[in-house]
Tab-separated table of C-alpha atoms and ligand atoms in Angstrom:
chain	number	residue	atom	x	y	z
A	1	UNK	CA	116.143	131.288	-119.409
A	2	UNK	CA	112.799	131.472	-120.481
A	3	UNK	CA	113.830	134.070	-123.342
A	4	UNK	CA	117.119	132.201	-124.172
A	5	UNK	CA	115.389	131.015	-127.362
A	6	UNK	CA	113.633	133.779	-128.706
A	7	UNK	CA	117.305	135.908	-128.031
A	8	UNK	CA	118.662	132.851	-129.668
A	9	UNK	CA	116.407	132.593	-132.420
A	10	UNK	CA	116.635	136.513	-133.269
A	11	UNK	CA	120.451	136.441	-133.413
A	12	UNK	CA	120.361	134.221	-136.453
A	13	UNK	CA	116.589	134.956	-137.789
A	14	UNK	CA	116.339	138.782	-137.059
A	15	UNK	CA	112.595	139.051	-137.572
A	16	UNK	CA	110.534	137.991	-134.948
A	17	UNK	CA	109.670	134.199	-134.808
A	18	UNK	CA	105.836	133.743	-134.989
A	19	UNK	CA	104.650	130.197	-134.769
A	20	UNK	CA	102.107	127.233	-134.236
A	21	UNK	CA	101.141	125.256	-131.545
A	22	UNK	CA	103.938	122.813	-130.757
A	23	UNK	CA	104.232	118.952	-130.056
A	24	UNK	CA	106.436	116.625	-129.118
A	25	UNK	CA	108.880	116.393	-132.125
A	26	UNK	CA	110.204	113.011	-132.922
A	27	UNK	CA	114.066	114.098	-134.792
A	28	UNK	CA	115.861	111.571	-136.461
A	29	UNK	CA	118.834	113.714	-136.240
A	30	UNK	CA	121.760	111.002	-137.731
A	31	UNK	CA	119.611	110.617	-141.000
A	32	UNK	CA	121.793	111.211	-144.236
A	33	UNK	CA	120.089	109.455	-146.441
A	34	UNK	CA	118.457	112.690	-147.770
A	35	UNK	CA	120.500	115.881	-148.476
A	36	UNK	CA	119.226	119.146	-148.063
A	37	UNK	CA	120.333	121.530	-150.478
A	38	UNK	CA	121.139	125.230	-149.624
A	39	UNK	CA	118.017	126.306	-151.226
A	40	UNK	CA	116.070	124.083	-148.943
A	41	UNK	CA	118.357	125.070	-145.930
A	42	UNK	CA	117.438	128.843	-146.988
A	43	UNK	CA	113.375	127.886	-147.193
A	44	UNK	CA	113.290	126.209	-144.011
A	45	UNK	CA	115.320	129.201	-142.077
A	46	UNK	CA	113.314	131.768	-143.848
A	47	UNK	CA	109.923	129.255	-142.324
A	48	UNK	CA	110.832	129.578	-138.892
A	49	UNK	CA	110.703	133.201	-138.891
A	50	UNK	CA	107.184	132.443	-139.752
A	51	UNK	CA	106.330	130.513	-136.943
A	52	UNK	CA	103.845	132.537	-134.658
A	53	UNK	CA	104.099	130.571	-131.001
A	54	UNK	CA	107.602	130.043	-128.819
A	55	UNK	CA	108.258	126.716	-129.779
A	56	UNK	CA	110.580	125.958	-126.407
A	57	UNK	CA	113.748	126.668	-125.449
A	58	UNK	CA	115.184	122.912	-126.000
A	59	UNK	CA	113.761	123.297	-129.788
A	60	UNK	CA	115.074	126.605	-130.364
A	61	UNK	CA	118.983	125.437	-128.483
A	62	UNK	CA	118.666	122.685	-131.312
A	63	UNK	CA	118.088	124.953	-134.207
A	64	UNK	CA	120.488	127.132	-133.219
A	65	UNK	CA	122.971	124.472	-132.873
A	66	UNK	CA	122.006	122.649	-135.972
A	67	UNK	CA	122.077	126.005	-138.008
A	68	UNK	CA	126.007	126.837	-136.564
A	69	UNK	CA	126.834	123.447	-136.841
A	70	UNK	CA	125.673	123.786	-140.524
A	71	UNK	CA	127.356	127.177	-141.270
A	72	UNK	CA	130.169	126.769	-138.896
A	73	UNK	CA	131.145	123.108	-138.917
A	74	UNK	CA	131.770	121.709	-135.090
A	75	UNK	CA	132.253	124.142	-132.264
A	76	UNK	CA	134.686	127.063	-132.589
A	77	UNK	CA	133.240	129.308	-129.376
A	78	UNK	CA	135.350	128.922	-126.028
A	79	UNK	CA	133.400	127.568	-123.486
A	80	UNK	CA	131.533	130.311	-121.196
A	81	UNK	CA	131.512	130.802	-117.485
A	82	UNK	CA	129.385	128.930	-115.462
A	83	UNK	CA	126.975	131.779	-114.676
A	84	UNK	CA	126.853	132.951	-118.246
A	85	UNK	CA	123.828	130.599	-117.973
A	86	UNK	CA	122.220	131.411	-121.773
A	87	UNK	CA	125.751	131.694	-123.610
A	88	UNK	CA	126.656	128.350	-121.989
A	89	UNK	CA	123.715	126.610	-122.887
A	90	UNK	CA	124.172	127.562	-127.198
A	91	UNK	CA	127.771	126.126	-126.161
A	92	UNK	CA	126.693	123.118	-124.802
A	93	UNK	CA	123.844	122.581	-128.087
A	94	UNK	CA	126.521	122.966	-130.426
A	95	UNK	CA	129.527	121.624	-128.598
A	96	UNK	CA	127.099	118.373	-128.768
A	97	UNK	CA	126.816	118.108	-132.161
A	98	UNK	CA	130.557	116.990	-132.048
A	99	UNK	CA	132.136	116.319	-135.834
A	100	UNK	CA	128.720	115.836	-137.593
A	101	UNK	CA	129.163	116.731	-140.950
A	102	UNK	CA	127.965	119.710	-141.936
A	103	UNK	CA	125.681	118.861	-144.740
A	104	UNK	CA	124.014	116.056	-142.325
A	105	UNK	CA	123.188	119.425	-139.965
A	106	UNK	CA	122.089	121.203	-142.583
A	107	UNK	CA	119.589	118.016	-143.646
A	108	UNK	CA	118.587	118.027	-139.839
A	109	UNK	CA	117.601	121.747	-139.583
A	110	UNK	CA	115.825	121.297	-142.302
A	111	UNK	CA	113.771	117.868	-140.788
A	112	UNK	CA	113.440	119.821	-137.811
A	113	UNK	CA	111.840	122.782	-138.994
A	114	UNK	CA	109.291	120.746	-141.469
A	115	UNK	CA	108.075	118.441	-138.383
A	116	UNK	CA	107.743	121.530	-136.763
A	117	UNK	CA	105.281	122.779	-139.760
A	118	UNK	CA	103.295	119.592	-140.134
A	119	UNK	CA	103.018	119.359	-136.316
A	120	UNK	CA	100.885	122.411	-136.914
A	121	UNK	CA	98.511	120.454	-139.228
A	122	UNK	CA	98.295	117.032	-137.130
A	123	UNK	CA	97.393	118.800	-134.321
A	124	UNK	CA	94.712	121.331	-135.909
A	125	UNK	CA	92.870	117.483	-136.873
A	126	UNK	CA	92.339	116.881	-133.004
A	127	UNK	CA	88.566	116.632	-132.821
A	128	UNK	CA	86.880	118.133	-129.565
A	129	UNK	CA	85.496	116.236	-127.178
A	130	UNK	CA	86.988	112.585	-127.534
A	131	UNK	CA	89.850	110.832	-126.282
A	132	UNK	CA	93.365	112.910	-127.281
A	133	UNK	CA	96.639	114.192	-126.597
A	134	UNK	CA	97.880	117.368	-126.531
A	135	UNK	CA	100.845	118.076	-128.245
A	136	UNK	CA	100.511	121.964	-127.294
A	137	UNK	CA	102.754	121.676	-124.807
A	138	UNK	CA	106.633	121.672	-124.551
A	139	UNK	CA	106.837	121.274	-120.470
A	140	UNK	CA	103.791	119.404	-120.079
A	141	UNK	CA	101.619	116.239	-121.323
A	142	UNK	CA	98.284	116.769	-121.013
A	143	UNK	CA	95.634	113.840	-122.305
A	144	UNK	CA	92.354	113.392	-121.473
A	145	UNK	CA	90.636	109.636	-121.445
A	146	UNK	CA	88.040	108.077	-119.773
A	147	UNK	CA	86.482	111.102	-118.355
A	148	UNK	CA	89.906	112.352	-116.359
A	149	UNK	CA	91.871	115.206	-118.146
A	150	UNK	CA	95.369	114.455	-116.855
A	151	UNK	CA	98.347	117.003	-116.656
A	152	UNK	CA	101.389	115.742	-116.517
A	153	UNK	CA	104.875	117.635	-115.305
A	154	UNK	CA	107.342	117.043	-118.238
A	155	UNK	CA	110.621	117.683	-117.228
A	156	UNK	CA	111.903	114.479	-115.813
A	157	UNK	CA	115.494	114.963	-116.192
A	158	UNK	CA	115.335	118.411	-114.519
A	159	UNK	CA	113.273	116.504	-111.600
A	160	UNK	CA	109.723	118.220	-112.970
A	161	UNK	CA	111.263	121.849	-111.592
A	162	UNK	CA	108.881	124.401	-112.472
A	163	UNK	CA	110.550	127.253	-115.117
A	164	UNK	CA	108.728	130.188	-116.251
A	165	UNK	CA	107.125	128.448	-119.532
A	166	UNK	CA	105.896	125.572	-117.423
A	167	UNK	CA	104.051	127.987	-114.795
A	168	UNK	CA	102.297	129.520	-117.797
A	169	UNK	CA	101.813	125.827	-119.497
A	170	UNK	CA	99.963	124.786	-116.051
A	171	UNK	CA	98.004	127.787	-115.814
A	172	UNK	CA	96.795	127.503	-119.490
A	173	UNK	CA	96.312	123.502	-119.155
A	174	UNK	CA	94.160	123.959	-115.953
A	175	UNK	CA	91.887	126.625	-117.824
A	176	UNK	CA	91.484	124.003	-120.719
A	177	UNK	CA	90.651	121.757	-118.170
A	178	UNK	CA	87.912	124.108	-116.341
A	179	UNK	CA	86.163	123.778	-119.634
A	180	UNK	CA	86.944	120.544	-121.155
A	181	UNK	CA	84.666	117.617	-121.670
A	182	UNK	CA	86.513	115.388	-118.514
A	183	UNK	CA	84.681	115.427	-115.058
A	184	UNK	CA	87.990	115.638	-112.870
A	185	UNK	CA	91.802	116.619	-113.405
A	186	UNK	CA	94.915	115.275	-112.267
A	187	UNK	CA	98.285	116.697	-111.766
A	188	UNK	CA	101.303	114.175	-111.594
A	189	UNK	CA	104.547	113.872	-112.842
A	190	UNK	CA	106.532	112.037	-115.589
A	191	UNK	CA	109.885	109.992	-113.986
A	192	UNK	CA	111.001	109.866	-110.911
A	193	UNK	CA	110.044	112.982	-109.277
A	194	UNK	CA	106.187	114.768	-108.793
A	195	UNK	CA	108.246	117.823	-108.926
A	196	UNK	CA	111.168	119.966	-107.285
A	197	UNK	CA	109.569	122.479	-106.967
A	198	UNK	CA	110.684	125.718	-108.169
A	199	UNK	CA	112.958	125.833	-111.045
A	200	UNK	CA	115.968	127.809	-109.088
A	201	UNK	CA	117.535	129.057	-112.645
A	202	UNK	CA	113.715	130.737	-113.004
A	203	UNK	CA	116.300	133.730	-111.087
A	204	UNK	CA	119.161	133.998	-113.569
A	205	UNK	CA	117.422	135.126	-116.666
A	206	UNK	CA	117.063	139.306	-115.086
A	207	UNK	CA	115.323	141.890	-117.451
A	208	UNK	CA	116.325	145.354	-117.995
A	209	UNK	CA	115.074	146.485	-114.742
A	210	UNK	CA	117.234	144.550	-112.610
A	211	UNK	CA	116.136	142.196	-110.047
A	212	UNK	CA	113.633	144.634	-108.478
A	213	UNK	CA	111.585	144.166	-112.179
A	214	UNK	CA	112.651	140.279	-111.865
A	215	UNK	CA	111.268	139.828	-108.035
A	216	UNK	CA	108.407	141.871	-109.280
A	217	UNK	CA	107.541	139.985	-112.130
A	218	UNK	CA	107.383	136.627	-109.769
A	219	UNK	CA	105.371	137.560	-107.599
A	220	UNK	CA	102.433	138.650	-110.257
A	221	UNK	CA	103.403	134.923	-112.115
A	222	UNK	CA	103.404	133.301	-108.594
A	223	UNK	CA	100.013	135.166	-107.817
A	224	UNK	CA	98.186	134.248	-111.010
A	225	UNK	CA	99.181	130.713	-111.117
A	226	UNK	CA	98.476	129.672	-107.427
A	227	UNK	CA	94.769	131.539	-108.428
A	228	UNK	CA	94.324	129.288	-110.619
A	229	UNK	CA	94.298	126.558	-107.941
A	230	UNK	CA	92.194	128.644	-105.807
A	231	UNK	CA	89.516	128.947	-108.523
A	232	UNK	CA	90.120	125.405	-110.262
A	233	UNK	CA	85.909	124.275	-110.334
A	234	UNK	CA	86.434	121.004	-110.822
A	235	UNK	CA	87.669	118.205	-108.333
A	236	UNK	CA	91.375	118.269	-108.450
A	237	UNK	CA	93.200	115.277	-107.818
A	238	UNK	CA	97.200	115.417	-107.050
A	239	UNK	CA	98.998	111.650	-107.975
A	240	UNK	CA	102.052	112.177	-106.414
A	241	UNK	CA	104.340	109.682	-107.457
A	242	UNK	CA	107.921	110.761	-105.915
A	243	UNK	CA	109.183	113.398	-104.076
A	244	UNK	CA	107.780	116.556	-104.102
A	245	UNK	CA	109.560	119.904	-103.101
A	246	UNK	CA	108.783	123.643	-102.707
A	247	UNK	CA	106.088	124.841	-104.382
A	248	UNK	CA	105.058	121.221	-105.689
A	249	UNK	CA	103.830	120.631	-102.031
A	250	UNK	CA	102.381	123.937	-100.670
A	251	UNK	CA	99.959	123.789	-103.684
A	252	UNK	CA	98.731	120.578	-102.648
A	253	UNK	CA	96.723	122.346	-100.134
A	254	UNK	CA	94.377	123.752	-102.151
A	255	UNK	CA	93.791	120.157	-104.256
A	256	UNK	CA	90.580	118.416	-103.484
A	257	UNK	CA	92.354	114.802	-103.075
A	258	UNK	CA	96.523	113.868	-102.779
A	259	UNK	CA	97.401	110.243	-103.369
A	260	UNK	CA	100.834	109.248	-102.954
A	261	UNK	CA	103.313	106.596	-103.725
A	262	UNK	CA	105.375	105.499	-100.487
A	263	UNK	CA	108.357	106.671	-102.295
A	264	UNK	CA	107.383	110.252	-102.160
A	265	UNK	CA	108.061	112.538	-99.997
A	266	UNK	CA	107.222	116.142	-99.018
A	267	UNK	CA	109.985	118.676	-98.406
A	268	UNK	CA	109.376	122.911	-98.123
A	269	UNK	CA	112.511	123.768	-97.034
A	270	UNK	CA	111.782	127.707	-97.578
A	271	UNK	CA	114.025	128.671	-94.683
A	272	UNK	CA	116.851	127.106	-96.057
A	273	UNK	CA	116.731	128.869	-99.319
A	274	UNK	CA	116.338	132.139	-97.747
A	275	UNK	CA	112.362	132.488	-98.875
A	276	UNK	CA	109.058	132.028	-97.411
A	277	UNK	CA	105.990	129.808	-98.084
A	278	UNK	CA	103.422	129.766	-100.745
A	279	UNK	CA	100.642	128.324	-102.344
A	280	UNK	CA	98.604	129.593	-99.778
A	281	UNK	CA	100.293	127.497	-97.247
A	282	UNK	CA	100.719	129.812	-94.188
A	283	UNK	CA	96.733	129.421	-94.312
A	284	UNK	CA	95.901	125.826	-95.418
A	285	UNK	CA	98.631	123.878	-93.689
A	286	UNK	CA	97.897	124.847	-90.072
A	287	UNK	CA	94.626	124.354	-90.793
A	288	UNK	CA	95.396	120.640	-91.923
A	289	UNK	CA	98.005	119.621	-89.912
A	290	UNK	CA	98.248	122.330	-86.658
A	291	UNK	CA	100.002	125.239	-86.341
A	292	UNK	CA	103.050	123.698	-84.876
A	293	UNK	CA	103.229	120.707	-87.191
A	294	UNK	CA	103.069	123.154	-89.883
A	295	UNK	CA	105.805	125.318	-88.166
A	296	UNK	CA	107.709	122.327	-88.542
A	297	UNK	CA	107.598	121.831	-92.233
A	298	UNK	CA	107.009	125.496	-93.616
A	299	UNK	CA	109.607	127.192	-91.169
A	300	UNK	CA	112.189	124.627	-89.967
A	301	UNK	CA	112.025	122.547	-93.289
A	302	UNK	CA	111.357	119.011	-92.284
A	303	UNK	CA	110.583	116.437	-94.640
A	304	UNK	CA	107.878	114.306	-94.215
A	305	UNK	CA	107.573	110.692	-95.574
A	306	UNK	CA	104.347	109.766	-97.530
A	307	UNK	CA	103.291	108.030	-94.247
A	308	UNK	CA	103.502	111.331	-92.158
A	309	UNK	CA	102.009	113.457	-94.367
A	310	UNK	CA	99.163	111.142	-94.563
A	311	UNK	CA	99.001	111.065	-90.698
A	312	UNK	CA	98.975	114.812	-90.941
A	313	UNK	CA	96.213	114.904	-93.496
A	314	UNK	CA	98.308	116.464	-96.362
A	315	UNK	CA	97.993	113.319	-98.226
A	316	UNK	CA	94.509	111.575	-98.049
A	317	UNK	CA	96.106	108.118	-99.094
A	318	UNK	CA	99.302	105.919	-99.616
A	319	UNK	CA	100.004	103.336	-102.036
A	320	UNK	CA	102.930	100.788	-102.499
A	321	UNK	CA	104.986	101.858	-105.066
A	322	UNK	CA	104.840	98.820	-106.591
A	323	UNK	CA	101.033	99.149	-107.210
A	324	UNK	CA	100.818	102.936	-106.948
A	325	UNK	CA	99.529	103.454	-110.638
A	326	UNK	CA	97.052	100.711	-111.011
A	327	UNK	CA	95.354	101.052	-107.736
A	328	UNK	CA	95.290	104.804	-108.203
A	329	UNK	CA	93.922	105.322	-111.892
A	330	UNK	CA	91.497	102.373	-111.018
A	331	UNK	CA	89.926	104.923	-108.291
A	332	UNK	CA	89.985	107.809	-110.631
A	333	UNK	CA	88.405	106.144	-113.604
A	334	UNK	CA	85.841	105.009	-111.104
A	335	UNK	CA	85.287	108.886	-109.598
A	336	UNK	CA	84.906	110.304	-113.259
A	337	UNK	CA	81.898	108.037	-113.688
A	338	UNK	CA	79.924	109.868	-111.239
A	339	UNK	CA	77.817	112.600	-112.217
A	340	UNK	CA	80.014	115.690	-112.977
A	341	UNK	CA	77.642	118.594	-112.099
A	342	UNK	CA	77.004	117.021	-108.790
A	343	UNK	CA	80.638	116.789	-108.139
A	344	UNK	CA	81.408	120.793	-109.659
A	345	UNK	CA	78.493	121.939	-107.287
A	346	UNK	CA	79.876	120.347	-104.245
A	347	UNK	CA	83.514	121.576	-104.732
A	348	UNK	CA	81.942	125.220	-105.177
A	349	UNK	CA	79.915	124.936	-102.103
A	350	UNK	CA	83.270	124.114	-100.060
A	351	UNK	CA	85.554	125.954	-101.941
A	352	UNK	CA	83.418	129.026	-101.955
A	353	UNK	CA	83.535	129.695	-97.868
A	354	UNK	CA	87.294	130.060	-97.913
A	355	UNK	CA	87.911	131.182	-101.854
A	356	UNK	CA	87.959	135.025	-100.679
A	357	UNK	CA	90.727	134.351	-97.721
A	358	UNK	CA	92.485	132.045	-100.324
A	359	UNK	CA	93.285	135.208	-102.399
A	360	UNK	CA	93.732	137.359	-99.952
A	361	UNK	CA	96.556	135.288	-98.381
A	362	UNK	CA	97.971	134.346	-101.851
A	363	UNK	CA	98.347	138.486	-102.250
A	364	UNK	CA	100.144	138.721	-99.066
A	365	UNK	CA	102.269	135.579	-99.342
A	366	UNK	CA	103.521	136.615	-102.507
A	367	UNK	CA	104.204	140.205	-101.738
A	368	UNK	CA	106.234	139.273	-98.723
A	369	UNK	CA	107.745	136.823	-101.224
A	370	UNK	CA	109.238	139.337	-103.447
A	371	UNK	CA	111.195	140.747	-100.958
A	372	UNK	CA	112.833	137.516	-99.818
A	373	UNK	CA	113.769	137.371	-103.227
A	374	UNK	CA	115.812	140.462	-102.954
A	375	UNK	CA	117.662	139.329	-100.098
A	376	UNK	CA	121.026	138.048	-99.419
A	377	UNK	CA	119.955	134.919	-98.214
A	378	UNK	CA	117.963	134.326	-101.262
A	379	UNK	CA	120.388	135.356	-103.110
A	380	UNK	CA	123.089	133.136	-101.946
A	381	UNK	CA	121.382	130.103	-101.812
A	382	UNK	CA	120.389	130.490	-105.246
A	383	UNK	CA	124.060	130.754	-106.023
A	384	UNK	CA	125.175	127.869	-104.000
A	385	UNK	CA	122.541	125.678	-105.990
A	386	UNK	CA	123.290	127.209	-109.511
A	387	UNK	CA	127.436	126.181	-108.391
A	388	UNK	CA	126.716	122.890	-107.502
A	389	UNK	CA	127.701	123.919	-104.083
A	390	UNK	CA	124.289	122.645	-102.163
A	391	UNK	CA	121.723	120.584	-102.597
A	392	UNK	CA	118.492	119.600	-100.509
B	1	LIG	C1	107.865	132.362	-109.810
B	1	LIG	C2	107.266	131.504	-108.760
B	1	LIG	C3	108.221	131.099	-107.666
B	1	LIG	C4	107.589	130.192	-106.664
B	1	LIG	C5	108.525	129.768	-105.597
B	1	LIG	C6	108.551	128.516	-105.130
B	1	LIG	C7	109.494	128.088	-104.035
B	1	LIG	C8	110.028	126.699	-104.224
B	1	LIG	O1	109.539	125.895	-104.968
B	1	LIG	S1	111.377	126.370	-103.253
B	1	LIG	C9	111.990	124.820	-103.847
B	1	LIG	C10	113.050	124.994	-104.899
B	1	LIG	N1	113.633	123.709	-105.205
B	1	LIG	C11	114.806	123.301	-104.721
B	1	LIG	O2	115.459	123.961	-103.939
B	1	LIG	C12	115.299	121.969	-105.219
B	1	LIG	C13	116.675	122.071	-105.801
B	1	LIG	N2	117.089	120.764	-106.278
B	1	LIG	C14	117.785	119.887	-105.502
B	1	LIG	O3	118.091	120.125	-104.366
B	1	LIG	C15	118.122	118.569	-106.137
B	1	LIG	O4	118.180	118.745	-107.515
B	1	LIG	C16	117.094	117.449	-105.802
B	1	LIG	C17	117.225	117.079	-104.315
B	1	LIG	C18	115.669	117.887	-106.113
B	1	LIG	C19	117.408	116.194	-106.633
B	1	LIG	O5	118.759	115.805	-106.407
B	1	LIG	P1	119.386	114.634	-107.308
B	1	LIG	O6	120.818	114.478	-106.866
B	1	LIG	O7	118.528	113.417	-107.233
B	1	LIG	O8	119.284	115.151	-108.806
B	1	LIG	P2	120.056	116.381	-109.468
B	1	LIG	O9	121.254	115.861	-110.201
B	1	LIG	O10	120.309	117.438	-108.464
B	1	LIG	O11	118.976	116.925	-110.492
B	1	LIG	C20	118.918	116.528	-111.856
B	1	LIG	C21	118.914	117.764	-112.705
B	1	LIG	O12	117.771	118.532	-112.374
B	1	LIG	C22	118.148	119.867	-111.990
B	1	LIG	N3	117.217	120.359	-110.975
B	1	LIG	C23	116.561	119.645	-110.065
B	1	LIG	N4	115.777	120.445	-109.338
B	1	LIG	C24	115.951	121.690	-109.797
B	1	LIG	C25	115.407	122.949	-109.446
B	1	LIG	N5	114.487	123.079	-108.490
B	1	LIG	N6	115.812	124.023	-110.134
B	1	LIG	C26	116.700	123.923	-111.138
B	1	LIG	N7	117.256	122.746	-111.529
B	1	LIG	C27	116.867	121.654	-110.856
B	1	LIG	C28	119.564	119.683	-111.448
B	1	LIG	O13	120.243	120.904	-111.486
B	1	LIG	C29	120.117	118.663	-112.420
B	1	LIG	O14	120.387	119.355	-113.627
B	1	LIG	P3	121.699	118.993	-114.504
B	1	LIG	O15	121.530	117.553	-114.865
B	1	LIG	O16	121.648	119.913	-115.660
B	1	LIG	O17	122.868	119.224	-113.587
């Protein structure tokens, strides 16, 4: 899925796309006031060939559906199978568009692709070094106040689930952060859920090489992202506040402080889904919570309640839900004040005794990883996800 947009974007605009840093894009996609003419429609396709970064795959299913919309009027495609994941999502952009006119389409590719454009220059004015937002990022919203560079999981209606472009968005947010201004970092997440873990149609989207190339090509992602967690230098502070599944929680291992809302909750259930842990996890989690309490979540799959993995020293603390935010951010602010050096050099001194296992158990855990991914019962629970036939 990750590629669904450029494939999308190249069926229509045939040279490559090559873009700007992108932001959240406020559309007002009913407005008719203004009409675009065909010149302008022309300009505006013949600009986002121009772009030079991937502006996101929801972006890209919206020009595409604006532009058939536009050319086409309302939907003419019969609707694809339900595994024909990237022909089903165009259909489902454009089948949305219902009867909107065609020349109000045409006005709203053309909106689309000039807030696109002057994104570019609003976000070029961000000065280094004070308070800002980053509007870099299509999975993510990263901000950094009060001395606490924040990261924050973006997907809320897909329950935070990590896809390919948010690995990469983390991984390049957490190097920003290594070298920002802030003294610490936070990862949390925007709605109801920290995260749900891995984002399961991350398997559908298989290059030329088959899934051989596609198992490969996860386990060098999986090993360069959960490296950047090993090597984070600054004190890294999980807020988890909901439930948190997969990958979401083995990583929380290698963070230097969890809080957690007593609505979360902590679920691996690798067994289940036919894989095996990560995140460093067949190290860290033994070592938190003993071997057999670890046994329990990483092989058998039990979820634990905020409460229990507090008692098992996953989480350091729990807060009501009710006060989760306030209490927490209060402590934060308060922990950013103290001199950052002091606080870099004491993370290195601790993380440095185990940084060398760390990587040497992320290699192994991810190698035997790509193998589960090649097996049937990887395989089939992906399937029974993707058809609605299980969940957690
Ligand atoms: C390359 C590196 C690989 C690293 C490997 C890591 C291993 C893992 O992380 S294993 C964990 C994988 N995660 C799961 O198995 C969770 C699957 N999701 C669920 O079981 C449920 O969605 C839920 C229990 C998390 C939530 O259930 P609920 O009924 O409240 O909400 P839904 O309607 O199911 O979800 C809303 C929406 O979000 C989509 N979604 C949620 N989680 C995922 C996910 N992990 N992958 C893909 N999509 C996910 C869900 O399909 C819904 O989408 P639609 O609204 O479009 O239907």
């Amino acid at each position: 899925m990750a590629h669904l947009a450029w494939r999308l974007a190249q069926r229509w605009c045939p040279s490559s796309l090559q873009v700007i840093s992108f932001p959240v894009v406020q559309l007002h996609l009913n407005r008719t006031a203004m009409r675009a003419s065909q010149k302008d429609f022309e300009n505006a396709m013949n600009q986002v060939k121009l772009l030079k970064k991937d502006p996101g795959n929801e972006v890209k299913l919206k020009l595409y559906s604006l532009y058939k919309q536009a050319t086409e009027g309302p939907c003419n495609m019969p609707k694809p199978g339900v595994f024909d994941l990237i022909n089903k999502a165009k259909w489902d952009a454009w089948n949305a568009l219902g009867s909107l006119p065609k020349e109000t389409a045409r006005q709203n590719y053309v909106d689309l692709v000039s807030s696109l454009s002057s994104s570019l220059e609003s976000s070029s004015q961000v000065e280094p070094g004070t308070d800002r937002k980053s509007t870099g990022y299509e999975t993510l919203m990263v901000t950094s106040e009060d001395g606490i560079t924040k990261i924050m999981l973006n997907r809320p209606t897909k329950k935070n689930a990590l896809n390919v472009e948010m690995y990469h968005e983390i991984m390049h947010a957490l190097k920003a952060a290594s070298k920002d201004d802030s003294a610490i970092t936070v990862l949390t997440g925007n709605g109801d859920y920290y995260s749900s873990g891995n984002d399961l149609t991350n398997f559908t989207d298989i290059p030329p090489g088959g899934v051989e190339e596609k198992a490969k090509n996860g386990a060098i992602l999986l090993r360069e992202f959960v490296g950047c967690f090993i090597d984070f230098p600054k004190p890294l502070i999980a807020v988890v506040n909901g439930p948190a599944v997969g990958i979401s929680v083995t990583l929380l291992g290698l963070f230097d402080a969890v809080y957690a809302s007593d609505r979360a909750t902590f679920h691996t259930p690798f067994s289940h889904l036919g894989q095996s842990p990560e995140g460093c996890s067949s190290y860290t989690f033994p070592k938190i919570m003993s071997p057999a309490k670890a046994t329990e979540m990483l092989v058998f799959g039990k979820k634990l309640t905020a409460g229990e993995a507090c008692a098992q020293g996953l989480v350091t603390e729990v807060f009501p839900d009710s006060t989760f935010q306030k209490e927490v951010w209060t402590r934060l602010k308060a922990f950013a004040k103290l001199p950052p050096n002091a606080m870099r050099i004491s993370k290195e001194i601790i993380r440095n005794r185990e940084k060398e296992k760390l990587h040497a158990v992320n290699a192994e855990e991810c190698s035997v990883l790509q193998g589960r991914w090649l097996s049937d019962e990887c395989m089939n629970a992906v399937v029974n996800f993707l058809s609605r036939k299980s969940k957690l």
